[in-house]
PDB file of C-alpha atoms in Angstrom:
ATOM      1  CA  UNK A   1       0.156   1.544 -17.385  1.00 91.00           C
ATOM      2  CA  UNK A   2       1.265   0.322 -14.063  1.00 91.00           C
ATOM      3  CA  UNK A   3       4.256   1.982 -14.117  1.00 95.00           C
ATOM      4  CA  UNK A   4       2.775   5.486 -15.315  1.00 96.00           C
ATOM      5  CA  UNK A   5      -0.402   4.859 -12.194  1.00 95.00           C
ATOM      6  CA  UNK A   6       3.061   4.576  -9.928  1.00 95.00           C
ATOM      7  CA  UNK A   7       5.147   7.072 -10.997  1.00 96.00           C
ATOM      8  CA  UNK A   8       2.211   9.777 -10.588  1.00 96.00           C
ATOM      9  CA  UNK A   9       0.670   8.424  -7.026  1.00 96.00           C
ATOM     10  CA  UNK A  10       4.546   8.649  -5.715  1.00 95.00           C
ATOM     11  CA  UNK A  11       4.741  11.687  -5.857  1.00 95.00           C
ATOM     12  CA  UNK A  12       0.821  12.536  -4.830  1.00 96.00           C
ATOM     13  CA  UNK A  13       0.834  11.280  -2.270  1.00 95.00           C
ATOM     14  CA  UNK A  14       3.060  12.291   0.178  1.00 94.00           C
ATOM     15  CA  UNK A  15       1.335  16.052  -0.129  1.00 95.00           C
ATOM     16  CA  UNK A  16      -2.128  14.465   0.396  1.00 95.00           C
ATOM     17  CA  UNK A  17      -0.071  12.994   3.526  1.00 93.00           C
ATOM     18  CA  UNK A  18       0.813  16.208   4.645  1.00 93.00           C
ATOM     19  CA  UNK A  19      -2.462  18.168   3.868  1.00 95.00           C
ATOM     20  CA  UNK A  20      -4.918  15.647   5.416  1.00 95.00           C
ATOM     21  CA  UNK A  21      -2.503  13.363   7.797  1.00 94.00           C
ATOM     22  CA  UNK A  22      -0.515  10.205   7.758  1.00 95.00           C
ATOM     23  CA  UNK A  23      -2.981   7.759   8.899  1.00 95.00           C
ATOM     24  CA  UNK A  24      -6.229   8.900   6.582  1.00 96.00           C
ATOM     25  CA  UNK A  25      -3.934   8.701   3.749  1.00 96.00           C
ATOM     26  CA  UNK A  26      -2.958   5.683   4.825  1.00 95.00           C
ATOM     27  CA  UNK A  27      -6.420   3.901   5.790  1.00 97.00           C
ATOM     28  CA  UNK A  28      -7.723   5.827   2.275  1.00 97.00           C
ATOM     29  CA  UNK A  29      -4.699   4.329   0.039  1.00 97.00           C
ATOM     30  CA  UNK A  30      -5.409   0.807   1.771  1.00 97.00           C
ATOM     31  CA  UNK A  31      -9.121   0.887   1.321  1.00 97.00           C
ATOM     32  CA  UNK A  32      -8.506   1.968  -2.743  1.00 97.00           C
ATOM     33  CA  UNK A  33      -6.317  -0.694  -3.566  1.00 96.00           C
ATOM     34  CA  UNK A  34      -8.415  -3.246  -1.378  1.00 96.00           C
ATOM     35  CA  UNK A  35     -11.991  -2.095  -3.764  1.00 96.00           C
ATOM     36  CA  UNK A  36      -9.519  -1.211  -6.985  1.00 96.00           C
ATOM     37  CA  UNK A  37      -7.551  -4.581  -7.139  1.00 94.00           C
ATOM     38  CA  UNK A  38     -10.620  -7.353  -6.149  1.00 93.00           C
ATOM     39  CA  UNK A  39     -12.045  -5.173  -8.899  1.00 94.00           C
ATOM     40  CA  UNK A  40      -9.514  -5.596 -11.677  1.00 92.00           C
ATOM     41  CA  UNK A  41      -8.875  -9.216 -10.501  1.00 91.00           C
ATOM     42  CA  UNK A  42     -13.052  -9.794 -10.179  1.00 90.00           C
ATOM     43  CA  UNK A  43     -14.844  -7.670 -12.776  1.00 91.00           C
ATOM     44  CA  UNK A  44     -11.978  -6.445 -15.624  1.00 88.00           C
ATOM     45  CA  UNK A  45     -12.294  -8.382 -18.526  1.00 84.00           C
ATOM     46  CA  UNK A  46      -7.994  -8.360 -19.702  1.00 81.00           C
ATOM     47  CA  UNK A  47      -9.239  -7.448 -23.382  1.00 81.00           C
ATOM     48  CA  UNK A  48     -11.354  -4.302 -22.378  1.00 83.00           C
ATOM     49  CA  UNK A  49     -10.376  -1.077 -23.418  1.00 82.00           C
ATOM     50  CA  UNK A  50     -11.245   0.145 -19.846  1.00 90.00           C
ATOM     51  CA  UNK A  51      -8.028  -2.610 -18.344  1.00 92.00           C
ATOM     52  CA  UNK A  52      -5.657  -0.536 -19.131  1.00 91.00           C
ATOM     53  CA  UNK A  53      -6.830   2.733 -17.085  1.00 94.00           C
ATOM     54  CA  UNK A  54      -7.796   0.449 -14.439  1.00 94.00           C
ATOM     55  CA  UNK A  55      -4.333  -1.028 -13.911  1.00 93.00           C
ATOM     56  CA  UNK A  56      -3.184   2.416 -14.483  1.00 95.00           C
ATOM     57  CA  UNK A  57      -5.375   3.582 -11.052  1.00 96.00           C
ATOM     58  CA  UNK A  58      -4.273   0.506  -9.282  1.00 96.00           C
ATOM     59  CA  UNK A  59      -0.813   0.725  -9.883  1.00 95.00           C
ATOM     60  CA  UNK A  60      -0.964   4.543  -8.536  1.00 96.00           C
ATOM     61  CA  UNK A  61      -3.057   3.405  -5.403  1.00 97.00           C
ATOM     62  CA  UNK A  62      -1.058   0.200  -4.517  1.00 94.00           C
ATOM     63  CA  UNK A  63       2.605   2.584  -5.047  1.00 94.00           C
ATOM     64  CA  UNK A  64       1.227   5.151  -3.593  1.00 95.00           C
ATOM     65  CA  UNK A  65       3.012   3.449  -0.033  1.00 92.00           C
ATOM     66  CA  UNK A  66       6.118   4.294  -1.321  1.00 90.00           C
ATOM     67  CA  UNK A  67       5.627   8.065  -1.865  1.00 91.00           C
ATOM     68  CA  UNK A  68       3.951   8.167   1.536  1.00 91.00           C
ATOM     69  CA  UNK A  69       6.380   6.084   3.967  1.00 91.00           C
ATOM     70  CA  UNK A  70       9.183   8.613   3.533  1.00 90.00           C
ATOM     71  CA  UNK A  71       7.162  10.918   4.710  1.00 90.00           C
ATOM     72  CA  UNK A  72       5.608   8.845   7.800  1.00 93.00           C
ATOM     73  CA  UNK A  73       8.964   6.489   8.823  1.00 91.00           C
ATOM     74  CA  UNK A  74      10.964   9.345   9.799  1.00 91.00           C
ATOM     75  CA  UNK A  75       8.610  10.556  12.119  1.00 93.00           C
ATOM     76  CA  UNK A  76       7.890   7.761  13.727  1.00 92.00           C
ATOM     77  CA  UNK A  77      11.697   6.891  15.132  1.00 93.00           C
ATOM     78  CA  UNK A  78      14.498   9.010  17.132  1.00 94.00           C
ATOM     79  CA  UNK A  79      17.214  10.105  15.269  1.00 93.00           C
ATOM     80  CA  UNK A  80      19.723   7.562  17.128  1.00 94.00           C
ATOM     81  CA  UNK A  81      17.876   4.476  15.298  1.00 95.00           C
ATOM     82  CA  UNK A  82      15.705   6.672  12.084  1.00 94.00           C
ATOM     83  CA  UNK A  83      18.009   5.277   9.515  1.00 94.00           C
ATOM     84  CA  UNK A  84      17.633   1.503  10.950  1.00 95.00           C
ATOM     85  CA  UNK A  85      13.786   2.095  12.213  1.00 93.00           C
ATOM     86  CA  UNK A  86      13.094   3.246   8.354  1.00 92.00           C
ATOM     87  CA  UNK A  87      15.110   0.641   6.630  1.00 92.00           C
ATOM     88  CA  UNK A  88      13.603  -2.587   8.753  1.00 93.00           C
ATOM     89  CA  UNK A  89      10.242  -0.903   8.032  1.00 89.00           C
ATOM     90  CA  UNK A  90      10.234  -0.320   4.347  1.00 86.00           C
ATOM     91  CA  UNK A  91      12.536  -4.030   3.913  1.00 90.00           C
ATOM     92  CA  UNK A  92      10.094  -5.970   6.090  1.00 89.00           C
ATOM     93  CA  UNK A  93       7.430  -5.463   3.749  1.00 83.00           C
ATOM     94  CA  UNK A  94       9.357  -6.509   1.010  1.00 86.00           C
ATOM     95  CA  UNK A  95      10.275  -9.983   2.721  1.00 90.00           C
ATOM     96  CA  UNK A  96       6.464 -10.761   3.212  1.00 87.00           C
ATOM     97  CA  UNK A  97       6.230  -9.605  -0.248  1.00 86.00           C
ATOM     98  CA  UNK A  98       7.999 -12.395  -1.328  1.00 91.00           C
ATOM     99  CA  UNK A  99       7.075 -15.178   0.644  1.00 89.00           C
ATOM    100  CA  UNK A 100       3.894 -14.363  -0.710  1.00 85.00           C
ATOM    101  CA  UNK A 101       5.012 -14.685  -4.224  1.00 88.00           C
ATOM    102  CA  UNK A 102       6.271 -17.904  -3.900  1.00 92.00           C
ATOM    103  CA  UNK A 103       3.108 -19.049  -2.178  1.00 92.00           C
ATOM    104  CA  UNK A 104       0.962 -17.710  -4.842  1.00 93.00           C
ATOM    105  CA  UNK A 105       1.636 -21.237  -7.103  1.00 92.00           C
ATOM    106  CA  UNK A 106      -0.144 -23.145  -4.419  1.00 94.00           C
ATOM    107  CA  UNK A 107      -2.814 -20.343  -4.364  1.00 94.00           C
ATOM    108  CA  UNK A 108      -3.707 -20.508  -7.492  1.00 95.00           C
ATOM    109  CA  UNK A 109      -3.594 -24.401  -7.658  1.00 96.00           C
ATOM    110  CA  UNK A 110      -5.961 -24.491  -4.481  1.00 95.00           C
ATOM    111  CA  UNK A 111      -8.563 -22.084  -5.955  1.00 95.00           C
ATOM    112  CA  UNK A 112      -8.474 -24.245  -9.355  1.00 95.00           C
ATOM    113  CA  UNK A 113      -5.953 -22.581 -11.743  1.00 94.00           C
ATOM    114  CA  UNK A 114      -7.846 -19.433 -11.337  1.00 92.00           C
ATOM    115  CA  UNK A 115      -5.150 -17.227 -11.237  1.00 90.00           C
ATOM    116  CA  UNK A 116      -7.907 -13.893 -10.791  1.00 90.00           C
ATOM    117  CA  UNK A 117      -9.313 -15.188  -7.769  1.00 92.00           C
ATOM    118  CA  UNK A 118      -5.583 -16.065  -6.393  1.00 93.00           C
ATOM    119  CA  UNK A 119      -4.638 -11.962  -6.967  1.00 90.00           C
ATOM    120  CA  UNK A 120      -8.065 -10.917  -5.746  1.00 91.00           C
ATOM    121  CA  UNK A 121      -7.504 -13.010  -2.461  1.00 92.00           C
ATOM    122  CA  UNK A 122      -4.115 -12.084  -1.972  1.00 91.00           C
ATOM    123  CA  UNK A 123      -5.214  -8.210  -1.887  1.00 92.00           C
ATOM    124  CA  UNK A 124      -6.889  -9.202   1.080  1.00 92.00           C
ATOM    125  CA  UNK A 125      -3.505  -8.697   2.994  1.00 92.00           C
ATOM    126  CA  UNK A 126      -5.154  -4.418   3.111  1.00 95.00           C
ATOM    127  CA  UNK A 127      -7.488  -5.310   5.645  1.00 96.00           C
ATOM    128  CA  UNK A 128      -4.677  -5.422   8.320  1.00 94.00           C
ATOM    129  CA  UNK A 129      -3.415  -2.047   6.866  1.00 93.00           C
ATOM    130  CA  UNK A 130      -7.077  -0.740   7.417  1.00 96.00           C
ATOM    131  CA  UNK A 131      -7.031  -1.937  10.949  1.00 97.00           C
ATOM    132  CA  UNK A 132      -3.719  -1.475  12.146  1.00 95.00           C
ATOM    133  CA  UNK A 133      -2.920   1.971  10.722  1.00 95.00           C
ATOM    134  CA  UNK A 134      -4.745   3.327  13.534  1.00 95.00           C
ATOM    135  CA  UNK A 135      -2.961   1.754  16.304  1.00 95.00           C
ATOM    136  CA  UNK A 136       0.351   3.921  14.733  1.00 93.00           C
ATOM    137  CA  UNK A 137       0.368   7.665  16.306  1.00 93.00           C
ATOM    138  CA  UNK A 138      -0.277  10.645  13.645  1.00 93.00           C
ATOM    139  CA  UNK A 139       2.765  12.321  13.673  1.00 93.00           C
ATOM    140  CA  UNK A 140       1.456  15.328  11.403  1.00 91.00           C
ATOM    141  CA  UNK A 141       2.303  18.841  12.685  1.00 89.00           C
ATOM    142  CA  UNK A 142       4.519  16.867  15.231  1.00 89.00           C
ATOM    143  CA  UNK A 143       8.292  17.690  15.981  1.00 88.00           C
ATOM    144  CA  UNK A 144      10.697  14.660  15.027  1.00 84.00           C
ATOM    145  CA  UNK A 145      11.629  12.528  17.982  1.00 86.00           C
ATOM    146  CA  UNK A 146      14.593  13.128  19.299  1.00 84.00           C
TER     147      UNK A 146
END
């Protein structure tokens, strides 16, 4: 269900991107999968027939990123460095990524084996996306830098 969520929102949202501009989409993507994950990991009850379109929605909202960044990257970096600019930005994610996975043993062991509260806490990390998207220009209806 994940999967299916991820597929879709790929390829969503990069048109909502262009219709109604790089950083809504972004703050709006951020914000879903902030409410949409603490409430899967808070409120969804695993054995509820209701789970599975949940993690269906938060898979789409939380991949979503990845459908919308090669629209955004490019725009954001002069064609001399676009190729490096885009690859340390999508990569760079990925590194914190997994330093966070292998922190998320301790997590869970500080918070008392509750492994819930350790994925709802984690998805914490979209406040700075909420914040920080607007420091980044909008680049939408802008020429590429040269």
């Amino acid at each position: 269900m994940l999967a299916i969520g991820a597929i879709v929102a790929c390829f969503v949202a990069p048109v909502i991107g262009g219709i109604w501009g790089r950083r809504p989409v972004y703050f709006a993507l951020s914000l879903l999968s902030l409410v949409s994950c603490a409430y899967l990991f808070r409120a969804m009850d695993p054995f509820d027939t209701g789970f599975g379109l949940m993690a269906c929605f938060v898979g789409g909202v939380t991949a979503a990123f990845y459908g919308w960044l090669p629209l955004y990257l490019p725009e954001l970096f002069p064609t001399r460095v676009r190729a490096t600019g885009q690859g340390l930005s999508f990569n760079f994610g990925r590194i914190l990524a997994a330093a966070g996975a292998v922190q998320m043993g301790a997590l869970v062991r500080l918070l008392g084996g509750d492994y819930a509260s350790a994925g709802a806490t984690i998805t914490l990390i979209y406040v700075l996306g909420l914040v920080f998207i607007w420091l980044a220009p909008e680049t939408k209806g802008k020429p590429l830098p040269e």
